[in-house]
Short mmCIF file of C-alpha atoms in Angstrom, two decimals:
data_model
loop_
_atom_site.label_atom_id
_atom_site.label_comp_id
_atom_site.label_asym_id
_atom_site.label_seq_id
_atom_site.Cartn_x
_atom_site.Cartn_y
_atom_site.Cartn_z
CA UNK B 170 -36.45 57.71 144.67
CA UNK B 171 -36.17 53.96 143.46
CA UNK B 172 -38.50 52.74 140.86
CA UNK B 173 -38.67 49.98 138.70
CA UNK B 174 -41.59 49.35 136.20
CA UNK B 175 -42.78 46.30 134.21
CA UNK B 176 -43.83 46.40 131.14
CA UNK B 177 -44.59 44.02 128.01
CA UNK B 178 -47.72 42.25 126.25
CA UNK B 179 -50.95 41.25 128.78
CA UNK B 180 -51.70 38.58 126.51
CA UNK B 181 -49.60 35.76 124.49
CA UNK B 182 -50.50 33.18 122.97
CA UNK B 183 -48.88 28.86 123.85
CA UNK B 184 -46.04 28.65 121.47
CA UNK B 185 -44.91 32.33 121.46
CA UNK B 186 -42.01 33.82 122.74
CA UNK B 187 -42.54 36.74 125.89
CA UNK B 188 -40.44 39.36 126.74
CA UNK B 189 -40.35 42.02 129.24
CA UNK B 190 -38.77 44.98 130.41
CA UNK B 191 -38.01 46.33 133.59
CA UNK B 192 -37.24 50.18 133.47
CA UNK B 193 -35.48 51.18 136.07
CA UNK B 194 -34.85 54.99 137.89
CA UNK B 195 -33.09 56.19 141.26
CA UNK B 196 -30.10 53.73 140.88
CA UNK B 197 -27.80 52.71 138.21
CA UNK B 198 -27.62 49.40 136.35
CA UNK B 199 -24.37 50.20 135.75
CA UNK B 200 -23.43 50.61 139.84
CA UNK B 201 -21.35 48.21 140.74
CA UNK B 202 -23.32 47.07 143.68
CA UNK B 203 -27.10 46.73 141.73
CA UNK B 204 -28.89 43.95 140.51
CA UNK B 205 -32.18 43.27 139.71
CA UNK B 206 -34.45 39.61 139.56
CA UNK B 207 -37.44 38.61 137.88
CA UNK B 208 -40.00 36.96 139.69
CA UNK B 209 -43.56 35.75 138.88
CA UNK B 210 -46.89 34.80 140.72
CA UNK B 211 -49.59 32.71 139.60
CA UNK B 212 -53.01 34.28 140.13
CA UNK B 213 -53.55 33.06 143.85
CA UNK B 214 -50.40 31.22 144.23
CA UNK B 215 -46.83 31.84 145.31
CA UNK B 216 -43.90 33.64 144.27
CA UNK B 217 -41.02 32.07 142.33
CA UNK B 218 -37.90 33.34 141.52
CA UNK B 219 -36.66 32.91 137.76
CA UNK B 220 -33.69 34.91 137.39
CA UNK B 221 -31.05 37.56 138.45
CA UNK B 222 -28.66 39.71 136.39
CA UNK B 223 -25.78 41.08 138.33
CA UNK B 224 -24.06 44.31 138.24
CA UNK B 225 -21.21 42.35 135.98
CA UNK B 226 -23.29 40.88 133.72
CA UNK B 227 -23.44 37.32 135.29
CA UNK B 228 -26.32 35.97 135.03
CA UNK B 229 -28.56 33.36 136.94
CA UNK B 230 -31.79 31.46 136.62
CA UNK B 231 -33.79 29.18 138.10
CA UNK B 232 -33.10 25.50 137.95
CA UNK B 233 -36.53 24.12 136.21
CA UNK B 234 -36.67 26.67 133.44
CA UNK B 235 -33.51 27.83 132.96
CA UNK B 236 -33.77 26.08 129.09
CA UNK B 237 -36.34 28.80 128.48
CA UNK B 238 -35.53 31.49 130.18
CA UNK B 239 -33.01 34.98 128.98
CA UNK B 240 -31.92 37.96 131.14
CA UNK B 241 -30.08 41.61 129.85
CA UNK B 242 -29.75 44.71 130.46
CA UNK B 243 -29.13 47.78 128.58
CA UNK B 244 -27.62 49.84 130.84
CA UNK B 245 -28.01 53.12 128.80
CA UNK B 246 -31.67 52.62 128.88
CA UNK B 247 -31.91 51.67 132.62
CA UNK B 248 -33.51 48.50 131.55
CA UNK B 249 -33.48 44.92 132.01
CA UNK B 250 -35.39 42.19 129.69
CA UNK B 251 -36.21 38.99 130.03
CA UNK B 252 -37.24 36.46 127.51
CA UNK B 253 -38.90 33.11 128.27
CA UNK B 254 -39.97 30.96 125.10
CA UNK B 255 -42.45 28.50 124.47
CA UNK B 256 -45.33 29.78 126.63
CA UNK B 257 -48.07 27.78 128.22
CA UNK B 258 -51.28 28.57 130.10
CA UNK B 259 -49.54 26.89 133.51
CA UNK B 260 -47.08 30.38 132.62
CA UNK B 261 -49.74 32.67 133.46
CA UNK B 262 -48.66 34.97 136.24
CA UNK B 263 -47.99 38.49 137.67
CA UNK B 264 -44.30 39.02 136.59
CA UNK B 265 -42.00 41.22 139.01
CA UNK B 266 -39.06 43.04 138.64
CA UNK B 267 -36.73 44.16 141.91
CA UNK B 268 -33.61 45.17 142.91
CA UNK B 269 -30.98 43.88 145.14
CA UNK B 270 -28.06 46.61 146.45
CA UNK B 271 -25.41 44.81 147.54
CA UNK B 272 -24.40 47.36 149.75
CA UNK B 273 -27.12 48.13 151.33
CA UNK B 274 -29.44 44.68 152.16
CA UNK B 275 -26.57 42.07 150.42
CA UNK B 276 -29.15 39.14 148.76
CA UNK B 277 -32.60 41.00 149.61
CA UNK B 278 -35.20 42.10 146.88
CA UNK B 279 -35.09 45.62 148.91
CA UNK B 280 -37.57 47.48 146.17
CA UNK B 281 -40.27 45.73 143.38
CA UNK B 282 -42.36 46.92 140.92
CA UNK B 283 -45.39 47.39 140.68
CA UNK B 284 -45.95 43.80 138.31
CA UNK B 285 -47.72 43.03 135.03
CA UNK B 286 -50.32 40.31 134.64
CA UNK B 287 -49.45 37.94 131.40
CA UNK B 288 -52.05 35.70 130.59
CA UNK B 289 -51.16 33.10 128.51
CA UNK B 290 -54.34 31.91 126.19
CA UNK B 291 -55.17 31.09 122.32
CA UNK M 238 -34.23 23.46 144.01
CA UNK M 239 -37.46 22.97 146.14
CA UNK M 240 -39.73 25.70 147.34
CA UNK M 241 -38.99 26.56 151.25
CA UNK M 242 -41.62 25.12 153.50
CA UNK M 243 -44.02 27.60 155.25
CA UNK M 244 -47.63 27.06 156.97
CA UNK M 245 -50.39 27.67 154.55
CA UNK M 246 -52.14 30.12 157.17
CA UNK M 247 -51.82 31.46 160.35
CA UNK M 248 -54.36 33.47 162.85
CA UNK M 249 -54.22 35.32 165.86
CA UNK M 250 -56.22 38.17 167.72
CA UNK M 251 -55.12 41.74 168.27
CA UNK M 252 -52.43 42.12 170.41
CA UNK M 253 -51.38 38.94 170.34
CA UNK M 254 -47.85 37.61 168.65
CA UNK M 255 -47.70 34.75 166.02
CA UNK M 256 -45.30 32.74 164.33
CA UNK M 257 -44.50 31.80 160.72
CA UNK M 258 -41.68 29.08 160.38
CA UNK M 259 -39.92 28.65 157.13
CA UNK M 260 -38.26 25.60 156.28
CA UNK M 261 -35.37 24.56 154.03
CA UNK M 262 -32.49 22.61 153.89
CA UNK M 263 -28.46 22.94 154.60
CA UNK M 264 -28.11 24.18 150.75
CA UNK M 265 -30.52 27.47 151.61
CA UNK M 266 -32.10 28.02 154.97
CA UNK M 267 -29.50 26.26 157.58
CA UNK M 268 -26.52 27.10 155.34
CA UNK M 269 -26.57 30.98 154.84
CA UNK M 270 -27.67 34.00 156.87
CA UNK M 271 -29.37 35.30 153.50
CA UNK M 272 -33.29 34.74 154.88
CA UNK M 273 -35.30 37.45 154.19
CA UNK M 274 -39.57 38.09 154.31
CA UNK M 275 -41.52 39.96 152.66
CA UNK M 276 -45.32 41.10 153.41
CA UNK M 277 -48.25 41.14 150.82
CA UNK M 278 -51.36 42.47 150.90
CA UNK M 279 -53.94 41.57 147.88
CA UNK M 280 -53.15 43.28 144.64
CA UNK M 281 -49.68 44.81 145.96
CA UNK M 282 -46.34 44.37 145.31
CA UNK M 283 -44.24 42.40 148.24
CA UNK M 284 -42.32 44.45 150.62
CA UNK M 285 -39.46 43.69 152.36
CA UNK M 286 -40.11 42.85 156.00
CA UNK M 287 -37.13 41.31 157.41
CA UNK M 288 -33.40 40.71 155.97
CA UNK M 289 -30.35 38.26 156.68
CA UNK M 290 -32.54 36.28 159.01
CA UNK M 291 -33.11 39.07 161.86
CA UNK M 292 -32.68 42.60 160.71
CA UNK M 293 -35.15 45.31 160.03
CA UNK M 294 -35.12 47.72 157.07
CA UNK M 295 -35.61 51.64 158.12
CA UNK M 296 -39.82 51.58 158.33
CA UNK M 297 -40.35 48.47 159.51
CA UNK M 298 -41.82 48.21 163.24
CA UNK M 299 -40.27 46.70 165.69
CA UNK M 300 -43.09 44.32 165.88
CA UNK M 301 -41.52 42.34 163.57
CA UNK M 302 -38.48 40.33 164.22
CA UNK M 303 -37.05 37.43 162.48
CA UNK M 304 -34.54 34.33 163.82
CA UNK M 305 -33.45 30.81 162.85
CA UNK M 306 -32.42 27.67 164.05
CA UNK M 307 -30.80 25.12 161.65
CA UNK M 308 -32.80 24.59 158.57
CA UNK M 309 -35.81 26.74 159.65
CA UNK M 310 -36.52 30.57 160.21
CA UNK M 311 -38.94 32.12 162.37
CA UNK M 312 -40.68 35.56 161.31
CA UNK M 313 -42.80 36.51 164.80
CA UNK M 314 -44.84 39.27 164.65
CA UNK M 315 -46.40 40.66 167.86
CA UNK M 316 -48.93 43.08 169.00
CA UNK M 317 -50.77 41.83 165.88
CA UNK M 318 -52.89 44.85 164.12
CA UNK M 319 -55.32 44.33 161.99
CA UNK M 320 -53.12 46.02 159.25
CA UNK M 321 -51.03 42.97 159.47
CA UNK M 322 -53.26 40.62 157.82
CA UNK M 323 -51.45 39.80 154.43
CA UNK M 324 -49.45 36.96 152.78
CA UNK M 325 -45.99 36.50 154.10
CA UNK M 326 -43.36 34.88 152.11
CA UNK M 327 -39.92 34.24 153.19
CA UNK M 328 -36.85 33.46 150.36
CA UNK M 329 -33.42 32.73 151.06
CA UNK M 330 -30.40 32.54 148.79
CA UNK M 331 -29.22 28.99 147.68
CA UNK M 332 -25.43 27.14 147.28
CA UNK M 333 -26.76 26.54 143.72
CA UNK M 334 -26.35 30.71 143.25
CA UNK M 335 -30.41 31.18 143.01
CA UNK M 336 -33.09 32.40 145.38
CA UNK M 337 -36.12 30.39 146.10
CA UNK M 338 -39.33 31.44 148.03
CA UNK M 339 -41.51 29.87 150.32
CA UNK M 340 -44.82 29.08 149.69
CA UNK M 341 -46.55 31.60 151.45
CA UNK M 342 -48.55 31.95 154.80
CA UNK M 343 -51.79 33.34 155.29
CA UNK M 344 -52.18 35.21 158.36
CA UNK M 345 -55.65 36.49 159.31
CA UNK M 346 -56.48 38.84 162.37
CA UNK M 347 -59.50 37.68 164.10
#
């Protein structure tokens, strides 16, 4: 069974530094075929795609905050972290992790978690 | 790398079929078969409705079906239920190597 699950501070505050980590179970990191995104949503508002490790380490973010954004993985620990600096209230948002298998729907977030609401706030 | 262009709601009656266009450019939508959509209801985590523009994952009804013509995709879903009342979001993969998502539809049984 595929899970992935979110995890990392509800609050920060402006300023700070967030990061989060995605555990994974059911698949690999180290598979060949796997890789998993981070996405966010503002309370009421779309999703937006921020980055994307892939199963060789490459990574990829999004165009507008790439300057602030970092993505890993351990693969030992099944987990993958991201770090984006310098948070702001506009920042506050439901943060997803989820998979794409390569092999199975090639470009498609096929499984997310289950998200973690970071409010940003002094 | 712009968000994808989608109707901010949609509505339709049991039973009937409605349409959600998405709308990009040559660099995402029109240039790759990489659209996919995914279905939210309040509180949940999105799930995967439709992949590389028309297919279905195992699960999905059949009442669901996805297509595209140049820049824009199509998600139609018919026989509407009130289960189906949710957000729907399509994404597509980009020549820049990134995703982007549209931004959202509302669709509301009446």
């Amino acid at each position: 069974q595929v899970t992935l699950k979110e995890s990392g501070p509800v609050l920060v505050k402006p300023t700070e530094t967030l990061t989060l980590t995605c555990t994974v179970s059911g698949f690999s990191l180290s598979n060949a075929r796997m890789g998993v995104s981070w996405i966010r949503q503002p309370p009421g508002k779309a999703l937006e795609w921020l980055a994307h490790i892939f199963s060789n380490d490459e990574k990829s973010y999004s165009t507008s905050l790439k300057s602030r954004l970092t993505i890993s993985k351990d693969t030992s620990k099944s987990q993958v972290v991201l770090t984006m600096t310098n948070m702001d209230p506009v920042d506050t948002a439901t943060y997803y992790c989820a998979r794409i298998d390569s092999s199975g729907y090639p470009w498609t977030f096929d499984y997310w978690g289950q998200g973690t609401l970071v409010t940003v706030s002094s | 790398q712009s968000a994808l262009t989608q109707p901010a709601s949609v509505s339709g009656s049991p039973g009937q079929s409605i349409t959600i266009s998405c709308t990009g450019t040559s660099s995402d939508v029109g240039g790759y078969n990489y659209v996919s959509w995914y279905q939210q209801h309040p509180g949940k985590a999105p799930k995967l409705m439709i992949y590389d523009v028309s297919n279905r994952p195992s699960g999905v009804s059949n009442r669901f079906s996805g297509s595209k013509s140049g820049n824009t995709a199509s998600l139609t879903i018919s026989g509407l239920q009130a289960e189906d009342e949710a957000d729907y979001y399509c994404s597509s993969y980009t020549s820049s190597s990134i995703w982007v998502f549209g931004g959202g539809t509302k669709l509301t049984v009446l």
